XYZ file of C-alpha atoms in Angstrom:
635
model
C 102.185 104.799 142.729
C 98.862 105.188 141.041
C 98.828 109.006 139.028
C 96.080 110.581 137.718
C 96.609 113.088 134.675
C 94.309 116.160 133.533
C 94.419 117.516 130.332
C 93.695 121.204 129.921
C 90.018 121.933 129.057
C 90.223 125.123 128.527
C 91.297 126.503 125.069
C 92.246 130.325 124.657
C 92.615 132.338 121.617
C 96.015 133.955 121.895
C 98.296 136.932 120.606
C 100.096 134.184 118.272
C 96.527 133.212 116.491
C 95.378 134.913 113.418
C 91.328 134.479 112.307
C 91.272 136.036 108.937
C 87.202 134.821 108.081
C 83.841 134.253 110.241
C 84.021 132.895 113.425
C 81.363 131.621 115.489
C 81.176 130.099 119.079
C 78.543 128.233 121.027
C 80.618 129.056 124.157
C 82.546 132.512 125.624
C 85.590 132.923 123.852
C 88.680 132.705 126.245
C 91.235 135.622 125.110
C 94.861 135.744 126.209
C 97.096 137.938 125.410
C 99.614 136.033 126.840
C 101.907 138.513 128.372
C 101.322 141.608 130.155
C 101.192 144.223 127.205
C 101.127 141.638 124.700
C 98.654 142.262 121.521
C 96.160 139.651 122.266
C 94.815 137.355 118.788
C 93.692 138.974 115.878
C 90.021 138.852 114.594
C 90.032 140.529 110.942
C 86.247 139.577 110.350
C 82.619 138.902 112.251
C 83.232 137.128 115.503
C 80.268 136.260 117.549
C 79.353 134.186 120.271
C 76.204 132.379 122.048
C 77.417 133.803 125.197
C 75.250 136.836 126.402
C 74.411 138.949 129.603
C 71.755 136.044 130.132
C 73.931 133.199 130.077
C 74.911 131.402 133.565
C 77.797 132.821 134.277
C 76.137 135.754 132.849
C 78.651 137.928 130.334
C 79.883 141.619 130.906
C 77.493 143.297 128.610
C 80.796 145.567 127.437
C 83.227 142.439 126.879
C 81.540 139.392 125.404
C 84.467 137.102 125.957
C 86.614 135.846 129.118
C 90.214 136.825 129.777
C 92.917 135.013 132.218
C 92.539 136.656 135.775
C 96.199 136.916 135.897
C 96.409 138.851 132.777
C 94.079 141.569 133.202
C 94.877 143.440 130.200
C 94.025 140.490 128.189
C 92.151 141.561 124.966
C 91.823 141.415 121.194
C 94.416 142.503 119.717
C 93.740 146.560 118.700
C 91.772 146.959 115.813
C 90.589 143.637 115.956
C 86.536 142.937 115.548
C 84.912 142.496 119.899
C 82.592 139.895 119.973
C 78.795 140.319 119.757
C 76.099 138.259 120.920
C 74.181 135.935 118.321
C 71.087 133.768 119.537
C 71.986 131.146 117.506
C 74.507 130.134 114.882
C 74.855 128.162 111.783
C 73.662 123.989 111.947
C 76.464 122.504 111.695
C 76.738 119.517 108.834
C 75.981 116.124 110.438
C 78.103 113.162 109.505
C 76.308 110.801 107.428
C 77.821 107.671 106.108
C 75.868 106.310 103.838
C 75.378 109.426 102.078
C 79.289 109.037 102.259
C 79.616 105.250 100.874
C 76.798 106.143 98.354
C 79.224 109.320 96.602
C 82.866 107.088 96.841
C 84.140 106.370 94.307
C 86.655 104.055 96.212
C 86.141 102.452 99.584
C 88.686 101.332 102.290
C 88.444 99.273 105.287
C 90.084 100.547 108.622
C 93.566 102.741 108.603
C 94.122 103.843 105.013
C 96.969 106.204 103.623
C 95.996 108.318 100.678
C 98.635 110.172 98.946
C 98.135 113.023 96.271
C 100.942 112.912 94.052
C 100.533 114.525 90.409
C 97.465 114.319 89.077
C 96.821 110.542 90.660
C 95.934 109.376 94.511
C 98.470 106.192 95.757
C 96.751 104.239 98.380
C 97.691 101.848 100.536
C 95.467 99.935 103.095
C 96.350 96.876 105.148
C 92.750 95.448 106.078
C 91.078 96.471 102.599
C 91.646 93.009 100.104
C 92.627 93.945 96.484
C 89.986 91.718 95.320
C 87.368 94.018 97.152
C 84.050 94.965 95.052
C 84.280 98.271 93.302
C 86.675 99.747 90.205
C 89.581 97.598 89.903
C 92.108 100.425 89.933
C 90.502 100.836 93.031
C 92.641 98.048 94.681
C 95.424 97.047 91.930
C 98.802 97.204 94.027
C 101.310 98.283 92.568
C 105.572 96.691 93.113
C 104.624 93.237 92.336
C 108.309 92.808 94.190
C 106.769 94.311 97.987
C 104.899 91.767 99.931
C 101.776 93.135 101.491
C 99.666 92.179 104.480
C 97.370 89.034 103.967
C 93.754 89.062 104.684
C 92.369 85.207 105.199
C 95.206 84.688 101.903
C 94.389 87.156 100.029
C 96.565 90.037 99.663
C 95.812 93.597 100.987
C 95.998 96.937 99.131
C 99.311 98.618 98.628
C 100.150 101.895 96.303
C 97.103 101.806 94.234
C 96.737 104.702 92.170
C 94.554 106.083 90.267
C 93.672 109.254 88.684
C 91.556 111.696 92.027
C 90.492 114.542 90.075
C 86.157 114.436 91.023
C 86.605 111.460 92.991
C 85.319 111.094 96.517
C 87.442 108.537 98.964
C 85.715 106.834 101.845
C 86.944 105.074 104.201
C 85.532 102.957 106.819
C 85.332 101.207 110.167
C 86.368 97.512 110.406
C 83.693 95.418 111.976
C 86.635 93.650 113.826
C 86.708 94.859 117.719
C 88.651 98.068 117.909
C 92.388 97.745 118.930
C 95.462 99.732 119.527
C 98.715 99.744 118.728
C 101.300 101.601 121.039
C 105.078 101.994 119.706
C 107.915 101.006 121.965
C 110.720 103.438 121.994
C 113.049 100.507 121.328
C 115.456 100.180 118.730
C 115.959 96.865 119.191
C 112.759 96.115 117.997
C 112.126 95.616 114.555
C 108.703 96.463 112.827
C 106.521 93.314 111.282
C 103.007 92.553 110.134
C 101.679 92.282 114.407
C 102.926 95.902 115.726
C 102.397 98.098 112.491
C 99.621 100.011 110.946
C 101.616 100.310 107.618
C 103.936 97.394 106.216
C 105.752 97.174 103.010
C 108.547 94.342 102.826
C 110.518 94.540 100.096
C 112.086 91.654 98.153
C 114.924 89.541 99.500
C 118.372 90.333 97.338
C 121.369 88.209 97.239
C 124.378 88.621 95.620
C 127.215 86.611 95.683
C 130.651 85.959 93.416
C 133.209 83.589 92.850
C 136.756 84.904 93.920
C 138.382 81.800 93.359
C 138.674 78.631 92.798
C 142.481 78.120 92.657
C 144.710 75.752 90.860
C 144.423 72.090 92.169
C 147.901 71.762 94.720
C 149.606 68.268 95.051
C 150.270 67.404 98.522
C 152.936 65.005 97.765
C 153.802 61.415 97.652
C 154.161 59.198 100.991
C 156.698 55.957 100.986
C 156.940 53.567 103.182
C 158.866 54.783 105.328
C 155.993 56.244 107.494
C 152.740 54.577 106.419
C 154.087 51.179 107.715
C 154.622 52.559 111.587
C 151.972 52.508 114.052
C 149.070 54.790 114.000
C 149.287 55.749 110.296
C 146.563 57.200 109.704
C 147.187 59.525 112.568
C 149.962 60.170 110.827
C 149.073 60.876 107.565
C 146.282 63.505 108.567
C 148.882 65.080 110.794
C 151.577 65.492 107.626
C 148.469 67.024 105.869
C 147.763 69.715 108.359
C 151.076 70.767 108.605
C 151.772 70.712 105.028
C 148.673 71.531 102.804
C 149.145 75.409 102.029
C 145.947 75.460 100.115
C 144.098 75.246 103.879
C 143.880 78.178 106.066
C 144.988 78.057 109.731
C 142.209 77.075 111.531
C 141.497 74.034 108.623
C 145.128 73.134 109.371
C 145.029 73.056 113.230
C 142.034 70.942 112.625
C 143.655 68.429 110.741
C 146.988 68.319 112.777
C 144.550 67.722 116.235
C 143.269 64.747 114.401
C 146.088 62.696 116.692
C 144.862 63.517 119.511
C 140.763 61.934 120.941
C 138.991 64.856 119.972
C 136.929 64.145 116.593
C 137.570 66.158 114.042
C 134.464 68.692 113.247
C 134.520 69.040 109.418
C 133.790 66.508 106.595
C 137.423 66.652 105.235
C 138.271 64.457 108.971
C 135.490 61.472 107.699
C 136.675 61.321 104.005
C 140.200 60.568 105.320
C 139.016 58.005 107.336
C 136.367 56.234 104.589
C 139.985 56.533 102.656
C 142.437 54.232 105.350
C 138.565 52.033 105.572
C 139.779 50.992 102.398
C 142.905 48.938 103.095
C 141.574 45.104 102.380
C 142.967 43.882 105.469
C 143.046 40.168 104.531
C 145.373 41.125 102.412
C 147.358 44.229 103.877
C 149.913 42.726 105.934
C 153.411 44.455 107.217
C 156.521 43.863 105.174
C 159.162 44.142 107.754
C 159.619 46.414 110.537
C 161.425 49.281 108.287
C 159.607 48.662 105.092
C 155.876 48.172 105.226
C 153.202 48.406 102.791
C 149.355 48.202 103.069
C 147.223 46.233 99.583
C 144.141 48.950 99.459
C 141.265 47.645 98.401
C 138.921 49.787 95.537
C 137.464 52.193 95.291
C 141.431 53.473 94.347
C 140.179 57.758 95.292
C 138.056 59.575 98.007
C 136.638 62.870 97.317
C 135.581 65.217 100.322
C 135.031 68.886 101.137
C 136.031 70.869 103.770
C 133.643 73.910 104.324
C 134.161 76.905 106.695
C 132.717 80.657 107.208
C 135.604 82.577 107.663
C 135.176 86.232 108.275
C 132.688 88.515 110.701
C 129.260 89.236 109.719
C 128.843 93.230 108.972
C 125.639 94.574 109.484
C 123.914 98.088 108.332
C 120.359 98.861 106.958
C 118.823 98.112 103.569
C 116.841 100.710 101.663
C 113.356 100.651 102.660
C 110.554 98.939 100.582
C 108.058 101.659 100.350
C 108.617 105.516 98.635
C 106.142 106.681 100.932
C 108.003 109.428 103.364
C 105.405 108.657 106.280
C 106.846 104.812 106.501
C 109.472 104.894 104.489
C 112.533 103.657 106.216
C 111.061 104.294 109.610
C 111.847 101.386 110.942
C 114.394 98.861 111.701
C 115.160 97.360 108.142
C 116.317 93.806 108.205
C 120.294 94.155 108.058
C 123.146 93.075 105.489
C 125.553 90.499 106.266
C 128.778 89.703 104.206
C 130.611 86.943 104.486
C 133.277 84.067 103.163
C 133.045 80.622 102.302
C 135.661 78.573 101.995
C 135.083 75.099 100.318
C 138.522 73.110 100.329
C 137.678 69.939 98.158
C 140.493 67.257 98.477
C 141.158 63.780 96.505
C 143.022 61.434 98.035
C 144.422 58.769 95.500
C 145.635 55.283 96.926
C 147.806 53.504 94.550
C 147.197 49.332 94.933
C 149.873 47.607 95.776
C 150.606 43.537 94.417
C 152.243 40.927 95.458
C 155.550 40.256 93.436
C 154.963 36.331 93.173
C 152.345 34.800 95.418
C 149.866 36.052 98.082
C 148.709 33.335 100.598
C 145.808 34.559 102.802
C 147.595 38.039 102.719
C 151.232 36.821 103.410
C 153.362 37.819 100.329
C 155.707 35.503 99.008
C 157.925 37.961 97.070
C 157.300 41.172 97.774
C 154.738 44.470 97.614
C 154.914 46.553 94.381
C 152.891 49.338 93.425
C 151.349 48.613 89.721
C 153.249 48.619 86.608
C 154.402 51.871 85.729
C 154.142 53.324 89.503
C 157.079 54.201 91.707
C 156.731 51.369 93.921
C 157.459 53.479 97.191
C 154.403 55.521 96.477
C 151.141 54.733 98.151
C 149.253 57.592 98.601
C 148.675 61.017 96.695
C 146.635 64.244 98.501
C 145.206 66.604 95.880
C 143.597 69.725 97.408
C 141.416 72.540 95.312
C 140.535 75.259 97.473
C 137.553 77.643 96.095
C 136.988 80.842 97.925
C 132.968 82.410 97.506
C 132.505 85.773 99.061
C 128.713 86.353 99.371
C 126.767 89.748 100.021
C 123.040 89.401 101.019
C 120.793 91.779 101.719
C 117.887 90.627 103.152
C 114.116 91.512 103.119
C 113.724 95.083 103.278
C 111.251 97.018 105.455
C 109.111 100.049 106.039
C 106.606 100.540 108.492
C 104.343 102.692 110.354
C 104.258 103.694 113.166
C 108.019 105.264 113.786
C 109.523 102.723 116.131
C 110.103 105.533 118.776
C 106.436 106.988 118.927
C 104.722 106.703 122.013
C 101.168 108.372 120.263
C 98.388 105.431 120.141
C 96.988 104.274 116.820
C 94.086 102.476 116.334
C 94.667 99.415 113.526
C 90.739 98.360 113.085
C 89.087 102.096 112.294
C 88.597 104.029 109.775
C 91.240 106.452 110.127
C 92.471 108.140 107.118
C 96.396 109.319 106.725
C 96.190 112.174 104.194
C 98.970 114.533 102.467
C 99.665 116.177 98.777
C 99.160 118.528 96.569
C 95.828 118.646 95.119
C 94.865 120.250 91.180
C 91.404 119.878 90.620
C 88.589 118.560 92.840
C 88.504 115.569 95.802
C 86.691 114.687 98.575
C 87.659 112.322 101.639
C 85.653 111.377 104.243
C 86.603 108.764 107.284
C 84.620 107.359 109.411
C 86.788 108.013 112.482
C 89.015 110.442 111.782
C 91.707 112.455 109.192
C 94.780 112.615 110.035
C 96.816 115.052 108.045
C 100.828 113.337 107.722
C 101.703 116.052 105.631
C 101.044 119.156 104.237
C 97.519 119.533 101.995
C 98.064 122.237 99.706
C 95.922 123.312 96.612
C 98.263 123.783 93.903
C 96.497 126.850 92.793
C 95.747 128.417 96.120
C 96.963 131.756 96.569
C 96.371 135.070 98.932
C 95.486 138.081 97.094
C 96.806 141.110 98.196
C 93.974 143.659 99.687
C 93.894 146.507 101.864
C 94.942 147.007 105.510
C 91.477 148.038 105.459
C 90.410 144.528 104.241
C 90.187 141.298 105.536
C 92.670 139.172 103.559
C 91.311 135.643 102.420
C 92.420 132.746 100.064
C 91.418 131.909 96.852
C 91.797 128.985 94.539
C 89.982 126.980 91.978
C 90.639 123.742 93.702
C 88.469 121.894 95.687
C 89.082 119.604 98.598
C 86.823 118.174 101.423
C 88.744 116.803 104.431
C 85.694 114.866 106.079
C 85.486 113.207 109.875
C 82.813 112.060 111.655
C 85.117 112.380 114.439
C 88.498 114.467 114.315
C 90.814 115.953 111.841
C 94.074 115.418 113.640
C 97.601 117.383 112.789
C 99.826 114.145 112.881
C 102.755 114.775 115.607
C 104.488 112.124 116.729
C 106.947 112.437 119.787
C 109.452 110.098 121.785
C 110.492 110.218 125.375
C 113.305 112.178 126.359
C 114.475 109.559 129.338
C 113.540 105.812 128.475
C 114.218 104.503 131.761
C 111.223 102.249 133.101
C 110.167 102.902 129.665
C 108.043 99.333 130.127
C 106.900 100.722 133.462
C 104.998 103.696 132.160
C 101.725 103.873 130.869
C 101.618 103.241 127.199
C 101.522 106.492 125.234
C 103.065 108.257 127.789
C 106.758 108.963 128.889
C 108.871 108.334 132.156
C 108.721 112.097 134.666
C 105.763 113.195 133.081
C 103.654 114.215 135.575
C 101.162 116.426 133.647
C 97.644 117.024 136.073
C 100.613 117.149 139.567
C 103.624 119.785 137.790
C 102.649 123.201 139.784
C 106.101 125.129 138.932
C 106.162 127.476 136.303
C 108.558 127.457 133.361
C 111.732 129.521 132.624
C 114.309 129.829 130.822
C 117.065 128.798 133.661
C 115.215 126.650 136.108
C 111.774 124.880 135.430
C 112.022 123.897 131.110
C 113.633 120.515 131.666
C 111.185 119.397 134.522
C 108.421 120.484 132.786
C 105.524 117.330 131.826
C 105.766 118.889 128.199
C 109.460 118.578 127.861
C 109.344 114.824 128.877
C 108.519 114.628 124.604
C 110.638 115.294 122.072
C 109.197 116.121 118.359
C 109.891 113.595 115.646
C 109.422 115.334 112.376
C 112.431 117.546 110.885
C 109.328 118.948 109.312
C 105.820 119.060 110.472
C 102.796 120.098 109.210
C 102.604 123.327 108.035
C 100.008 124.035 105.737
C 96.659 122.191 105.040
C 94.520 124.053 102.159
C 90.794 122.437 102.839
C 87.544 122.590 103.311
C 87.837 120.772 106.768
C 84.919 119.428 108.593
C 85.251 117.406 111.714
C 81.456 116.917 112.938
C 81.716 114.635 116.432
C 85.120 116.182 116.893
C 87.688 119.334 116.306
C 90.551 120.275 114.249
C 93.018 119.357 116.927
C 97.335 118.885 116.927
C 97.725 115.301 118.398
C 99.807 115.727 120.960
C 99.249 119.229 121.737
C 100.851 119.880 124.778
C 103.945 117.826 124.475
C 107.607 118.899 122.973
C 108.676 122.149 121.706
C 106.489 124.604 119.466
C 106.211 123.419 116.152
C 106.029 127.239 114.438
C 102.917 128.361 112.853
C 100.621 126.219 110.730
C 98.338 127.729 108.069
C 94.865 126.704 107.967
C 93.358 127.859 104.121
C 89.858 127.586 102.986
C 87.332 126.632 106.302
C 86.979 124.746 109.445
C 83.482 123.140 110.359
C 83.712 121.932 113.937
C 81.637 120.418 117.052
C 84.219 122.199 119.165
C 87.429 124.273 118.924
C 90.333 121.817 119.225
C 93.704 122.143 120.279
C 96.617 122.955 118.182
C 98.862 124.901 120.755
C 99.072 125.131 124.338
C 101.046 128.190 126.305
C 102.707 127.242 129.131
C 102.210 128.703 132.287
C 104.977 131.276 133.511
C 106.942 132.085 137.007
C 105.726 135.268 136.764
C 103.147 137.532 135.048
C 105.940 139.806 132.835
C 108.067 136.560 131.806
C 108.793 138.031 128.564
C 107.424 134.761 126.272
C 105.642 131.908 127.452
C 107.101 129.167 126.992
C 104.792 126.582 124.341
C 103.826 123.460 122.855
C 102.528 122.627 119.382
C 101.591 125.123 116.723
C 100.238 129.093 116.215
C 97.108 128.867 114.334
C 97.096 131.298 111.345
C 93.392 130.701 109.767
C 92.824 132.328 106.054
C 88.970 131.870 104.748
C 88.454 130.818 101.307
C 85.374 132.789 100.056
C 84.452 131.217 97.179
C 83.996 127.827 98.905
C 80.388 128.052 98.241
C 80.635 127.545 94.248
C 83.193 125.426 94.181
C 82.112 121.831 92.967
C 83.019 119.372 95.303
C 82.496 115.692 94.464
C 80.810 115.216 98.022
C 80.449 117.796 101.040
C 78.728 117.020 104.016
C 75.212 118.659 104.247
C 72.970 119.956 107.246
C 69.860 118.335 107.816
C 68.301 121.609 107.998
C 69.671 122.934 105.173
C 70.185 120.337 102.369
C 73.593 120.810 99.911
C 74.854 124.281 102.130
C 78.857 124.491 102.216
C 79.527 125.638 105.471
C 81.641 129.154 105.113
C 82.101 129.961 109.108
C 85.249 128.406 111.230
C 83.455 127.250 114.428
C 85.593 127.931 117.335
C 84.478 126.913 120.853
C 86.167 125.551 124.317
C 85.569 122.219 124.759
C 83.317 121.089 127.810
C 85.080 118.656 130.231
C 88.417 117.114 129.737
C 89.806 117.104 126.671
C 90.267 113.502 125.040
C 93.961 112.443 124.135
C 94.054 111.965 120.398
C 93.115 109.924 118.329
């Protein structure tokens, strides 16, 4: 049945959220204080808002912001700062890429992850070629031992790195049609070069050792006695099989079923016969009925080997390829196998026999005798050598991107770029689509200093780092589906039961959590983001959690430094509750605790984004606003 799902498009400011700096909004702001005598958000500093007693809806002139009709005590948390009207606000910086292109230092093309670790940057991007124009360090991959994606034969850029401090990073769309990749939650499936964003495959290792080989083991000596009867060669490979202890047991049953029509499977079964080939049959004719001898013809030895696998194949997973902890054995790695070869090499000696006094067209006048020096009742001899090789192989390792379980989209051709570290010094990035933060961004001297209650508290440092979008800076949060029945069936990106845009129960503790849309996800990351120290600016787009409003809440993340956006995006969603004095409300994704770094305006970034309007201004407000419409799905 065909569904259609909503999204939530409208974004509150709740008791959880904490705005310690400026905040403006084009739009009302939408207050909850999310239970009935909860505290409502806090706002420590100016907060003001386009929306006035002239606007359509027009505004209460003694509450400048909207509240939840349920919750009619909804407000600011007490001693917070009310809204107040403002014509107009600050011009926002508009994305400009050339500007961009013209102040990197290093360019990518399409998804590109950019680690901060120490004082260097290790990159790694799939569709950028390590031969690309610019600063070689720019594109020199590093593990010589990892094969990397190919572009048209050349190889792609993996784990560069590079000194950041005053560098600026771009990274950029690929002119190739825009795809997407969606991850099956399917273990089964193993990650390769056509359903990752990410790929690192590691060299193949093999080790293997000699147990064995064992001391050469006579058979024994045949007479007469039997290799004159009918069928002797059946004979002969029977004796073997029941008497060659160098030969396991399934070797042995081989051999002794060599009596019977079947063919025998192994090599051992054709030496034997190339061996009995041998006899010169114009010459090998019977003795007598008790005593008879065969005249073999040279070659006087056959060699052959026997080989078998004996053992079962045990499997587990190799270390992954990559140190990266976003990819880093995330997926599937090619498994182990042990096993044990058997090689049973036998020579099978044939001793000539002559005729005593005359030999007329093979009838002996005399009689047979093995040569001079030879018992003369021995005809044949079976030496066997059995050499036992146990071998360990490990084959190519693996690490990929996206987690095999993830059900978020991910767009392979765009310039998306996957950013986390610890930052000393200055460094700018700047995508073309979006950021997405993997990890936590933190400015290694960043601290809060301690001021007043009567104060608003803010956060310092003498870092500097630009997290640039002309679309979206996205909190990365992946999630897998709790049921994976008609997994195939469902709408990629989504899970089975989710029926987000139709659920009209509320959530409790008792009855409604399990069939809520939201708890069709579950979270992936142990640990998510939780910090990201930045000047942030995402100028077609928001600061937004992707995934917002599926799985459990994620705790609160700290936003340090400022937040430059076309609208306010989502990082949290409340859920709604049976009724208005539930205790909690039940949520998804994370409570937004926002700390302004006032000295943002002198610090020296390599590149900022600038307003047309007002060339070289760092932006020092956090624009907060509900979007209009639906809100899109990240990315």
């Amino acid at each position: 049945v065909a569904v259609s799902r909503a999204d939530a498009c409208e974004v509150s400011v709740s008791t959880v959220s904490k705005m310690n700096g400026k905040v403006y909004s084009e739009d009302a702001l939408l207050i909850s204080s999310s239970v009935l005598g909860g505290s409502g958000p806090t706002f420590r500093d100016l907060v003001q808002t386009k929306w006035s007693t002239s606007s359509t809806p027009a505004a209460d002139g003694s509450r400048l912001f909207r509240t939840f009709a349920q919750l009619p005590a909804s407000a600011p948390s007490l001693g917070s700062k009310l809204p107040q009207t403002a014509p107009s606000g600050p011009v926002l910086p508009t994305w400009n890429g050339t500007s961009a292109a013209a102040a990197a230092t290093c360019t990518y093309t399409g998804p590109t992850r950019i680690r901060m670790v120490g004082a260097n940057v290790v990159v790694t991007s799939p569709t950028t070629p390590n031969n690309a124009t610019g600063p070689s360090y720019c594109y020199t991959s590093a593990a010589s031992t990892v094969t990397v994606p190919q572009i048209g034969g050349r190889s792609s850029v993996y784990e560069a790195t590079y000194p950041y401090a005053g560098k600026t990073i771009y990274v950029k769309n690929s002119t190739t049609a825009s795809s997407v990749t969606y991850a099956p939650q399917d273990v089964t499936t193993v990650r390769n070069a056509t359903n990752s964003l990410f790929l690192a495959e590691g060299a193949t290792t093999v080790n293997s050792s000699v147990v064995s080989p064992g001391t050469p083991v006579a058979i024994g000596t045949w007479t007469p006695k039997w290799s004159g009867t009918t069928n002797t060669q059946n004979r002969f490979q029977s004796d073997i099989g029941k008497t060659l202890p160098a030969f396991q047991t399934a070797t042995q049953t081989a051999l002794a079923a060599a009596n019977t029509a079947s063919p025998l499977s192994d090599i051992l079964s054709a030496a034997i016969g190339t061996a009995f080939n041998g006899r010169n049959n114009s010459e090998g004719a019977l003795l007598s009925a008790t005593g008879r001898s065969y005249n073999w013809a040279l070659p006087s030895s056959t060699t052959a080997a026997a080989v078998r696998t004996t053992g079962t194949a045990t499997y587990g997973a190799s270390t992954g390829a990559s140190s990266d902890p976003l990819y880093s054995g995330s997926a599937t790695t090619s498994p182990y196998s042990d096993s044990t070869v058997e090689t049973a090499t036998t020579v099978i000696n044939r001793q000539q026999m002559t005729c005593s006094v005359l030999n007329v067209l093979g009838l002996c006048v005399g009689t047979w005798i093995a040569s001079p020096g030879v018992a003369a009742e021995q005809q044949i001899q079976v030496t066997a050598t059995k050499t036992t090789t146990a071998t360990g192989t490990i084959t190519t390792r693996v690490s990929a991107f996206p987690l095999i379980a993830d059900r978020t989209g991910y767009s392979t051709t765009t310039g998306d770029a996957y950013v986390e570290g610890s930052v000393s010094g200055g460094l700018s990035i700047a995508a073309e689509n979006n950021v997405i933060v993997t990890g936590d961004v933190r400015q290694t001297s960043g601290s809060t200093p301690s001021v007043p209650a009567t104060q608003v508290p803010f956060f310092t440092s003498t870092d500097a780092v630009v997290l640039a979008a002309q679309k979206n800076v996205l909190l990365y949060h992946p999630v897998s589906c709790k049921s994976v029945t008609a997994l195939a069936a469902t709408t990629a990106s989504y899970c089975p039961n989710d029926v987000t845009g139709l659920y009209t129960g509320g959530m409790s503790s008792t009855t409604f959590d399990a069939a809520h849309p939201s708890r069709q996800y579950l979270n992936l990351l142990a640990t998510p983001v939780k910090q990201v120290d930045a000047a942030i600016y995402a100028l077609n787009g928001s600061l937004q959690l992707m995934n917002y409003n599926r799985g459990v809440e994620l705790g609160t993340l700290k936003v340090n430094g400022g937040a430059f956006q076309e609208h306010h995006g989502v990082t949290g969603v409340e859920w709604e509750t049976l009724t208005t004095n539930s205790a909690v409300r039940r949520q998804s994704g994370y409570n937004l605790e926002y700390l302004h770094d006032n000295s943002l305006v002198g610090k020296n970034f390599p590149w900022v984004p600038t307003s047309t309007a007002y060339v070289g201004l760092v932006w020092t407000l956090q624009g907060v606003s509900e979007s209009v419409g639906s809100a899109a799905v990240a990315p």
